[in-house]
Coordinates of C-alpha atoms in Angstrom, one line a residue:
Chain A
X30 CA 106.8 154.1 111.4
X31 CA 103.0 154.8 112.3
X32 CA 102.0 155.2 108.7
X33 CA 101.3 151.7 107.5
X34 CA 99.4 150.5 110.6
X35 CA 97.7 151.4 114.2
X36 CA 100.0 151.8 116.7
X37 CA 99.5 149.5 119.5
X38 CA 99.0 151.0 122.9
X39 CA 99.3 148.9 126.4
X40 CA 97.8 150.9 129.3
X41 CA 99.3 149.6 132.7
X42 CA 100.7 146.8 131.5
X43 CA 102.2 144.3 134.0
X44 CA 104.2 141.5 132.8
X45 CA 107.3 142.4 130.4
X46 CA 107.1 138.9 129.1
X47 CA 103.5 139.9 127.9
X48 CA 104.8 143.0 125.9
X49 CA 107.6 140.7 124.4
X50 CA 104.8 138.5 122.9
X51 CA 102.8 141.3 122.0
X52 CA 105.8 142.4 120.4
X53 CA 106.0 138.9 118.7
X54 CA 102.5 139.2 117.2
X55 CA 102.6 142.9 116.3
X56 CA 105.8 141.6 114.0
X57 CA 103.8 138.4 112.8
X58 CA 101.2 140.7 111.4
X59 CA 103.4 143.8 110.5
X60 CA 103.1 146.7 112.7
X61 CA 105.8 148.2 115.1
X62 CA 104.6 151.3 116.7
X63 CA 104.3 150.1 120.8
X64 CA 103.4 152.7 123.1
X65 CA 102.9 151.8 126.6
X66 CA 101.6 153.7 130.0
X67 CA 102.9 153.4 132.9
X68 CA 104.1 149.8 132.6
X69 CA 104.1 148.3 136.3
X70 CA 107.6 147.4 136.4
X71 CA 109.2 150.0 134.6
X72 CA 110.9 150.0 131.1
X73 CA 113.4 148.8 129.2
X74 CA 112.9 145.0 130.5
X75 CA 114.9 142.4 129.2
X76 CA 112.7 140.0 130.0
X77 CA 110.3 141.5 126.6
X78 CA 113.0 141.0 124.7
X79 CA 113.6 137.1 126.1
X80 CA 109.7 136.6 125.3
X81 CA 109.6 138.2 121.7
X82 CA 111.7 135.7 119.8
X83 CA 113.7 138.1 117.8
X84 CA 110.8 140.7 117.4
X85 CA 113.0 143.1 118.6
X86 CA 112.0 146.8 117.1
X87 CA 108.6 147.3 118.1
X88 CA 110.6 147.2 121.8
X89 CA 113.7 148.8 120.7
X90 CA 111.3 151.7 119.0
X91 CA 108.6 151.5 122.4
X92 CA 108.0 154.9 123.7
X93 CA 106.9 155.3 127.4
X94 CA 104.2 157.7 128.2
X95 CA 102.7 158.7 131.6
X96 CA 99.0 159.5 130.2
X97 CA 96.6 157.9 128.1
X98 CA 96.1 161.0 126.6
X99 CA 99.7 161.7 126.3
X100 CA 100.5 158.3 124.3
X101 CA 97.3 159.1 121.8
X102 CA 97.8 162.5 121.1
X103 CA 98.9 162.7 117.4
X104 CA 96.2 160.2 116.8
X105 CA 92.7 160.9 115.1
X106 CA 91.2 157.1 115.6
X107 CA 91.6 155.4 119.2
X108 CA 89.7 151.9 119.3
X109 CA 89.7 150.3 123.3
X110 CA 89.9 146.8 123.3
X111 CA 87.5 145.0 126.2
X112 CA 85.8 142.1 126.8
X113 CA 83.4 143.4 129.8
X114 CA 82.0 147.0 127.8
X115 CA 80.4 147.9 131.6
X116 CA 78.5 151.0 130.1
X117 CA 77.5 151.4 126.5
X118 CA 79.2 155.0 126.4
X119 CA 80.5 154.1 123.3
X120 CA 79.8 151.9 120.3
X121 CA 80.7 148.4 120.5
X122 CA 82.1 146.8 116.8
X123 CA 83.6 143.5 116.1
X124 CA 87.6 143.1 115.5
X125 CA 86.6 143.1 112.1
X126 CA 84.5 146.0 111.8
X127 CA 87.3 147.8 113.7
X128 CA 90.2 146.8 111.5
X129 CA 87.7 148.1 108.4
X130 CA 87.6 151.7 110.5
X131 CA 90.9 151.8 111.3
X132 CA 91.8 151.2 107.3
X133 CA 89.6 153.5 106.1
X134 CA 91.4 155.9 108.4
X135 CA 94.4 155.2 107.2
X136 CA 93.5 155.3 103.4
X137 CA 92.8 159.0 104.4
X138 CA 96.4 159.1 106.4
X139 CA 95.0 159.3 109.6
X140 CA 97.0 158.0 112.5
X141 CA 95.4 155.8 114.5
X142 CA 95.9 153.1 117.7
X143 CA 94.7 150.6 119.1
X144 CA 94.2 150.2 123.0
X145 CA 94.6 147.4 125.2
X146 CA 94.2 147.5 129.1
X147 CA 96.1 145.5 131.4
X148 CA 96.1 142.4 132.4
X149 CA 94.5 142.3 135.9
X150 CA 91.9 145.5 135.3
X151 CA 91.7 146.0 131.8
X152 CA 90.7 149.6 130.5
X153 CA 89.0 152.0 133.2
X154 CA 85.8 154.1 131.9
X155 CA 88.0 157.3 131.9
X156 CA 90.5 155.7 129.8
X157 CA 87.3 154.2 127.1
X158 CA 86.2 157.6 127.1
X159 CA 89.3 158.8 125.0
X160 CA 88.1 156.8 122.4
X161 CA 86.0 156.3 119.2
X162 CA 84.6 152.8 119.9
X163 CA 84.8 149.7 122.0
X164 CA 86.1 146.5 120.4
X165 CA 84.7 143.2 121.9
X166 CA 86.5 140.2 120.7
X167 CA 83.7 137.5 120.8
X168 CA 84.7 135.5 123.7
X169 CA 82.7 132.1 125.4
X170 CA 80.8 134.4 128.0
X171 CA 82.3 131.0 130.2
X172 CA 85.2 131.9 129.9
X173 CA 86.4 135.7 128.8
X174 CA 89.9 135.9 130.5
X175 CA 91.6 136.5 126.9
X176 CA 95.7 136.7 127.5
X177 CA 96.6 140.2 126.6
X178 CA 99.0 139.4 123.1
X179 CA 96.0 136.9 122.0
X180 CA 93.9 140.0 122.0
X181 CA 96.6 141.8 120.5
X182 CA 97.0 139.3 117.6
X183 CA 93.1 138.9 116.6
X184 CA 92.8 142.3 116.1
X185 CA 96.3 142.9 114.2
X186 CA 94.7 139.9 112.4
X187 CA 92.0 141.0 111.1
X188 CA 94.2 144.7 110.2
X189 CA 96.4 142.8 108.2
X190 CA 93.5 141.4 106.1
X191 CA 91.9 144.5 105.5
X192 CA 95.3 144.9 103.8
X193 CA 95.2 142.8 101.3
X194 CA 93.3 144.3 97.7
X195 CA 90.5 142.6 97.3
X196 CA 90.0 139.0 98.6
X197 CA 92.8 137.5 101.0
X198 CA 95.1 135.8 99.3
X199 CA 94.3 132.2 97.9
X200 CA 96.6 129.6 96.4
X201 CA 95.7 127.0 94.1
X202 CA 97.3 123.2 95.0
X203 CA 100.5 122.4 92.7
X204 CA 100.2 121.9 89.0
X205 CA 97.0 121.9 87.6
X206 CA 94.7 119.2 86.9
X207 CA 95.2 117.1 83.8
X208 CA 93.6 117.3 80.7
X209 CA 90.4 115.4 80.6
X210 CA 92.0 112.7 77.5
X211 CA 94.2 112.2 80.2
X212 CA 91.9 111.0 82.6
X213 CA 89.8 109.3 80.4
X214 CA 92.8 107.3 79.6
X215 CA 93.9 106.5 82.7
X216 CA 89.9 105.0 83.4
X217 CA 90.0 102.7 79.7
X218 CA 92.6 101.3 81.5
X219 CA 91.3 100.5 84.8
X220 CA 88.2 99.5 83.3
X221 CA 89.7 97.4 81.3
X222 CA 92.0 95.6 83.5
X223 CA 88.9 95.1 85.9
X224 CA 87.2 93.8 82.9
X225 CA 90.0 91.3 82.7
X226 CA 89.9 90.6 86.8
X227 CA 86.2 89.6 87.0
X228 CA 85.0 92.6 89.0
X229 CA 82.2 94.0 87.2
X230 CA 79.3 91.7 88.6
X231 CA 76.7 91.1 88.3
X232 CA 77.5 92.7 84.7
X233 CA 74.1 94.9 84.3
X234 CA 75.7 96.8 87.2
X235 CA 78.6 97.4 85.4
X236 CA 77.7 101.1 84.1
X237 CA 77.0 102.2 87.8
X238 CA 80.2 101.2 89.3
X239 CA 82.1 102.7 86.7
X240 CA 80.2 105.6 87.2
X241 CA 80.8 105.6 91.0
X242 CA 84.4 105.2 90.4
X243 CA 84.9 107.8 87.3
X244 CA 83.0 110.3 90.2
X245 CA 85.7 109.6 93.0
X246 CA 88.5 110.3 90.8
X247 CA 87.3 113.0 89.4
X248 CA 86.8 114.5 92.5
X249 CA 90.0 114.6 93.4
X250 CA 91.2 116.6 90.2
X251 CA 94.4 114.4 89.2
X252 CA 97.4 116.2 88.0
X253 CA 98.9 114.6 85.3
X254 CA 102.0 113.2 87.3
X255 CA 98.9 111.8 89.6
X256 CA 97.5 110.1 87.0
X257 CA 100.7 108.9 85.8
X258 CA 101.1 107.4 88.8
X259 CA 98.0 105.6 88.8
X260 CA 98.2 104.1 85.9
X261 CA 101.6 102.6 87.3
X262 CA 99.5 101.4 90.5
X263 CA 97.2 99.4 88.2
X264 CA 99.9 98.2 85.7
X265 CA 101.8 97.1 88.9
X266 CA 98.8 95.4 90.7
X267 CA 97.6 93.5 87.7
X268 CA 100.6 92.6 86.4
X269 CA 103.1 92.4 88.9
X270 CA 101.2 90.5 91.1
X271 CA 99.8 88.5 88.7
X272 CA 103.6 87.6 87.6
X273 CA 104.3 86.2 91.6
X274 CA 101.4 84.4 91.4
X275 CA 102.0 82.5 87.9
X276 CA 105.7 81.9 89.2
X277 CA 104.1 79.9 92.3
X278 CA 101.5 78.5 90.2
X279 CA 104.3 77.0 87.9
X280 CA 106.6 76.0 91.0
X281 CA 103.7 74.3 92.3
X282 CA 103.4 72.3 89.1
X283 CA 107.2 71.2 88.8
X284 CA 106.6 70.2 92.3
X285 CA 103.1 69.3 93.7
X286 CA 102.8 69.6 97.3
X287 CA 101.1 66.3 97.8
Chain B
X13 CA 82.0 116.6 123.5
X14 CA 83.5 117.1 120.3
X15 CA 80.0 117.6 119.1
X16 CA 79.8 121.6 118.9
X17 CA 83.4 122.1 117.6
X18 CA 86.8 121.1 115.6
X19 CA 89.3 118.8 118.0
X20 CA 92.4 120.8 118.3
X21 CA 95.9 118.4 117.6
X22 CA 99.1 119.3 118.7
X23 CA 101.4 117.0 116.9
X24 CA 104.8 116.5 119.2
X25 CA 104.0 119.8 121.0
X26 CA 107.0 121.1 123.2
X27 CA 106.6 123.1 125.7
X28 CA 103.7 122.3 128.9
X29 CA 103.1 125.7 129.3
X30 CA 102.3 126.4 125.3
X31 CA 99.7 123.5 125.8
X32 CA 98.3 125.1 128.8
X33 CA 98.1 128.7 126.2
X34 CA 96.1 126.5 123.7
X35 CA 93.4 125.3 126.3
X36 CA 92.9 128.6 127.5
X37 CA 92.2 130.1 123.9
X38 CA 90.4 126.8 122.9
X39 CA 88.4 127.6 126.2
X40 CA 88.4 131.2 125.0
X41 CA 86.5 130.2 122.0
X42 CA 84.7 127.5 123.2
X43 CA 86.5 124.6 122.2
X44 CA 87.4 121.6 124.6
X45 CA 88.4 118.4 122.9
X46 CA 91.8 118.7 123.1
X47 CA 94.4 115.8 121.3
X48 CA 98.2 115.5 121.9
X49 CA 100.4 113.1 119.9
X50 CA 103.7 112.3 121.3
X51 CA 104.3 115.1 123.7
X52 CA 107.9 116.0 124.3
X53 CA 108.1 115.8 128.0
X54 CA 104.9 113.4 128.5
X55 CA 101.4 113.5 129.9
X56 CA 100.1 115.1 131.8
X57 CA 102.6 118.0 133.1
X58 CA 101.3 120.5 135.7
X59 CA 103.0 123.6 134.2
X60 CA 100.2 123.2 131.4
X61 CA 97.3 123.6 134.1
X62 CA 99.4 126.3 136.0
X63 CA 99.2 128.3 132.1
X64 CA 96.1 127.6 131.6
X65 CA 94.5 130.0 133.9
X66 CA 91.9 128.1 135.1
X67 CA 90.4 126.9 132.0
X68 CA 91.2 123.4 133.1
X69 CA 88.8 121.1 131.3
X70 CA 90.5 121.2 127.7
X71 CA 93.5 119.7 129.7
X72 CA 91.4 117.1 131.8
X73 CA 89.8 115.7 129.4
X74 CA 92.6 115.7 127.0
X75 CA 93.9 112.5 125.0
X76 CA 97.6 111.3 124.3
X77 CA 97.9 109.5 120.6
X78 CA 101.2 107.9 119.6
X79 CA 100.4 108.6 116.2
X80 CA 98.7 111.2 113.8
X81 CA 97.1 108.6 112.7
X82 CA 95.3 107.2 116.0
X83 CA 94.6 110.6 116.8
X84 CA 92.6 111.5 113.9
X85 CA 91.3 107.9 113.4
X86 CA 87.2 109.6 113.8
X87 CA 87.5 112.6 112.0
X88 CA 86.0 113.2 108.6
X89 CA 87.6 116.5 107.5
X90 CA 91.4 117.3 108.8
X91 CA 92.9 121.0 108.6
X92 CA 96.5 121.1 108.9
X93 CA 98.3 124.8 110.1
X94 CA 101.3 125.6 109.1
X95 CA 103.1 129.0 107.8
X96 CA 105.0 127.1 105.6
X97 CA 104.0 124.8 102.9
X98 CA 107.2 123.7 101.4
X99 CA 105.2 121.8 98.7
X100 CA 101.6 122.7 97.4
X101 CA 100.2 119.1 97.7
X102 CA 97.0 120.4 99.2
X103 CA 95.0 123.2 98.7
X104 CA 96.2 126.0 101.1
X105 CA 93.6 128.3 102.5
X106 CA 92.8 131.4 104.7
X107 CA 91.8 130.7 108.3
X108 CA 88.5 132.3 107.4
X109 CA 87.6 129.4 104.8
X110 CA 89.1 127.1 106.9
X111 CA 86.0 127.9 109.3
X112 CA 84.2 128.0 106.8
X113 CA 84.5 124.3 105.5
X114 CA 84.9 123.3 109.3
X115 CA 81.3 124.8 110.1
X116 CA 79.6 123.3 106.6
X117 CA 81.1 119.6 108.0
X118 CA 79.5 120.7 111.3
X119 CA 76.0 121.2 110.5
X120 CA 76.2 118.0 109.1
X121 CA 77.6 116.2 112.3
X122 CA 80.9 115.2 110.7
X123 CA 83.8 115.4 113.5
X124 CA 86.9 117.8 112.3
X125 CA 90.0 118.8 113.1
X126 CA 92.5 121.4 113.7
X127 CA 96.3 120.3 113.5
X128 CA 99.0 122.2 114.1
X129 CA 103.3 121.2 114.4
X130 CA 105.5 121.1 117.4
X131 CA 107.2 124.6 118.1
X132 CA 110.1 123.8 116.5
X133 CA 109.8 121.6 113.3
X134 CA 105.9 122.6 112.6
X135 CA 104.6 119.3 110.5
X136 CA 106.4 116.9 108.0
X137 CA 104.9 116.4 104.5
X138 CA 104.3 113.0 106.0
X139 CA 101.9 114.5 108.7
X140 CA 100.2 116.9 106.2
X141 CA 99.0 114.5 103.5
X142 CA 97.0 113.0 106.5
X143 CA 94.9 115.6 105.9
X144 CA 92.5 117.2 103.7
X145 CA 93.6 121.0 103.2
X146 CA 96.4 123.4 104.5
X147 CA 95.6 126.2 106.4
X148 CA 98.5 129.2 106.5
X149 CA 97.6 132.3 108.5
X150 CA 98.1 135.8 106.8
X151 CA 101.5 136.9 108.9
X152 CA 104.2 138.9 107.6
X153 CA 106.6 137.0 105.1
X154 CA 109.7 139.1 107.4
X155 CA 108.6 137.8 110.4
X156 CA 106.2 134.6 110.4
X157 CA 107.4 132.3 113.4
X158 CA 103.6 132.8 115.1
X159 CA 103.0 131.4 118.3
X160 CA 101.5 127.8 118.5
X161 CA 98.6 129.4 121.0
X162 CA 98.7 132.2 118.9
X163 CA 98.1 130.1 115.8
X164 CA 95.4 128.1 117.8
X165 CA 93.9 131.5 118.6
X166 CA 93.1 133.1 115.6
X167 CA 91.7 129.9 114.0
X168 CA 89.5 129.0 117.0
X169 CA 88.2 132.7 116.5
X170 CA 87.9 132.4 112.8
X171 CA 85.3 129.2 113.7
X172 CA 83.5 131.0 116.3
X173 CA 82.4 133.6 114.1
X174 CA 81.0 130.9 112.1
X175 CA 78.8 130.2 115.2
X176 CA 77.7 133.9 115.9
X177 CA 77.2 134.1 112.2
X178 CA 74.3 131.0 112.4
X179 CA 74.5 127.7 109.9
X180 CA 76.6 128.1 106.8
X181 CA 74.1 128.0 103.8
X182 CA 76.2 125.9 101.9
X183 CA 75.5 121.6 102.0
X184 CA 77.8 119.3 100.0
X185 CA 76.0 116.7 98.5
X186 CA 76.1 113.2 98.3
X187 CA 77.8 111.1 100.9
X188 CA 79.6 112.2 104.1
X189 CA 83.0 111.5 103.8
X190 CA 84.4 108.6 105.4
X191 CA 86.1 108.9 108.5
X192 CA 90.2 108.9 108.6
X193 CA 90.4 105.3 109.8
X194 CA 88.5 103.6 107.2
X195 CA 90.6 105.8 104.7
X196 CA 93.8 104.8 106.2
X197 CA 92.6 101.1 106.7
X198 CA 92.2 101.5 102.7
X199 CA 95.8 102.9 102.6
X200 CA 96.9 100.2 104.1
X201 CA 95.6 97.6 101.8
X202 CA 96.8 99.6 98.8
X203 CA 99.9 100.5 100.2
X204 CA 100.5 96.3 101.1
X205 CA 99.6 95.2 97.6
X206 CA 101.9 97.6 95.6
X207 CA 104.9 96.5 97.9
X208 CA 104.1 92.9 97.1
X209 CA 103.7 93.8 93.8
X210 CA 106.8 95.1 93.5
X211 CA 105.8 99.0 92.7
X212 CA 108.0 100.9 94.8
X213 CA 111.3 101.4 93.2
X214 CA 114.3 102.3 94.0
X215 CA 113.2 101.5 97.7
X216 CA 114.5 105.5 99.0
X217 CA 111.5 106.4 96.6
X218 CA 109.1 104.7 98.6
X219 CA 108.0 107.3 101.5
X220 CA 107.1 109.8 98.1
X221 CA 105.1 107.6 96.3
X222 CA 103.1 106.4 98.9
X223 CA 102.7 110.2 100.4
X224 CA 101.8 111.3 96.6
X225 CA 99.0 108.4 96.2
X226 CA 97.5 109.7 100.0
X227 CA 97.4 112.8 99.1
X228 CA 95.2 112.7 95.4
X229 CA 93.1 110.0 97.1
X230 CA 92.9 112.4 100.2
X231 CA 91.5 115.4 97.8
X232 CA 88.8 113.3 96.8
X233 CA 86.9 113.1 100.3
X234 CA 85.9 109.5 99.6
X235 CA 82.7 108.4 101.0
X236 CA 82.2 104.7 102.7
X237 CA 81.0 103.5 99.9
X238 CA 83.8 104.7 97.6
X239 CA 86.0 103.4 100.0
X240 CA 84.5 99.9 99.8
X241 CA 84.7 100.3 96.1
X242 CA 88.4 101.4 96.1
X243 CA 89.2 98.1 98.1
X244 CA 87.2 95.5 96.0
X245 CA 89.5 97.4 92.8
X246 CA 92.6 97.0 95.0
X247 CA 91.7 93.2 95.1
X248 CA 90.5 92.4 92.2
X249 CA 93.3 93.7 90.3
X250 CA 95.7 91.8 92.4
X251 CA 94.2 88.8 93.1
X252 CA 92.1 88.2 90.0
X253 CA 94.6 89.2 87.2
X254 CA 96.6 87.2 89.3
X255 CA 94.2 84.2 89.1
X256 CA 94.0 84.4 85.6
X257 CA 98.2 84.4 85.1
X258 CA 98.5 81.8 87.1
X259 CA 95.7 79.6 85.4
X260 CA 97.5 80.8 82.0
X261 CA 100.5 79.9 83.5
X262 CA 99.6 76.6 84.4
X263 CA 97.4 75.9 81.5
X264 CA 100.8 77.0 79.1
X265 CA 103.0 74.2 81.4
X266 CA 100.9 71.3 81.0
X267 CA 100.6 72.0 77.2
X268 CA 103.6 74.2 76.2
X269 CA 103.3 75.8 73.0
X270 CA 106.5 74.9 71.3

């Protein structure tokens, strides 16, 4: 269970709805080994369940300890999750920096956890100094009150990425942008049926305003269906307008208004 | 107040107390311009203060919108979350480039924004191709319904590192882009003509078209001025081709060529 992640570990944890949501993001980002000390109101509590929206087997696999030291014994990398470090007894690294340890550790098939205090008095100095290192997530010093599974889910966050090989994963928009003939096509026409319109004036600024145009539309990196589409949008505007108009025009003739 | 951060949207947001969660990890993170369009039970709701654990001011100064639309009306550069993008109309990136792109538009004083879906439905294509680039956090493809605070969380923290980290390096150039209600005014006026004009058919076809136009126009961050451009092409094509036809028109009645 424990050898594709950190195990998460909830000292004193109060509120069963809490541990169902840490459940919930321990799921999202794809551990399940929950290990909790002395939760307040015992365990099993089917109010975790209620709060962990079908995350069910990190709480169905949850194994209760009565020590710290007892629920981090087969581990060899323990990093205590704080916002208020009160002594530098131990060094304090970013979520990221942590999640980077914590892979590294595992690369080497170490078992490892990660520690979160609860949610009135967070982690005592006896239970930090069972640990490797303190992890700060980087709060507004206004306002540090982080909910418990919020802290839970930026550091199984940042695990998660450091699983991914090599850059997290990136996707590319739909179908890829058209050939450039394509394009070029597609701006003979609009050119042209501007041309036809009147809108290139005064005419020696005609060569910048194509410009300007050619430079928005190429921003935007038209697929081919796009610029297919376009084209109908001028085709339509020039010429289906200009058919209602002519038909008015010619109505107005058979019958002048006056 | 929106000056040092990304607005965070909740578009039809369900439940009071998941909108007190968000404005405790916006406060968390040092966000506080907080938007809601079309809340399910209405505005305001005290079960959002009583979850917000005293990080009250995101909720006090926070603004109802009936539309995505009015609510994003200001904002020059529009990131919509979701875990699922059913189609790839926009580029989809990692929360961490999401921050990224968020912070560049900062340090140049362009207001952004952070959408995310109601708990149930997450976003439309409709609501998506309001915006400028999808944004999917990293969960586990057997297990992705994320919390909406959760969600908010680990985005907000993804931009805060940009603040630790000092100014991005990068600059766009040219032109900021304009914001969403001059684009939309320019949607509007394109959208208007091509009905008259008699583009959108079959009629079911309609909500498509239109949401495939917004969304290559959309990926080409047009500035003001490309903007004002894009209208004067809208009405020149219709209304000058149209001038033409109709004087053809009227020229071929009064001397008909057979």
């Amino acid at each position: 269970m424990n050898a594709s992640g950190p195990c998460v570990i909830l000292n004193e944890p109060q509120l069963a709805e809490n541990i169902g949501a840490v459940a919930r993001v321990m799921a999202n980002f794809g551990l399940s080994d929950l290990r909790l000390v002395r939760p307040r109101d015992g365990w099993p509590q089917d109010r975790a369940w209620a709060s962990a929206s079908g995350a069910d087997w990190p709480l169905d696999g949850a194994r209760v300890f009565e020590t710290l030291r007892g629920a981090t014994a087969d581990l060899r990398l323990v990093m205590a999750t704080t916002a208020r470090p009160r002594e530098a007894m131990l060094e304090v690294v970013t979520p990221r920096e942590a999640a980077s340890r914590v892979a590294e550790a595992h690369a080497q098939a170490w078992p490892t956890g990660l520690l979160f205090g609860g949610e009135r008095a967070g982690l005592e100095t006896a239970d930090i100094a069972l640990c490797h290192a303190i992890v700060t997530i980087p709060v507004d010093p206004r306002f540090h009150s982080l909910n418990l599974a919020q802290a839970v889910a930026i550091t199984a966050y940042e695990w998660r990425l450091t699983r991914a090989a090599g850059p997290p994963p990136r996707f590319t928009a739909g179908p890829p942008p058209a050939d450039q003939a394509t394009v070029h096509g597609f701006y003979d026409q609009l050119e042209a049926e501007l041309e036809a319109a009147g809108f290139f004036h005064p005419p020696e600024k005609r060569a910048s305003m194509v410009r300007n145009l050619r430079v928005a539309f190429g921003r935007a990196g038209l697929s081919e269906q796009e610029v297919r589409t376009l084209r109908g949008v001028v085709t339509a505007l020039a010429k289906g307008r200009g058919r209602v108009l002519a038909k008015l025009a010619a109505a107005r003739l058979k019958n002048p208004p006056d």
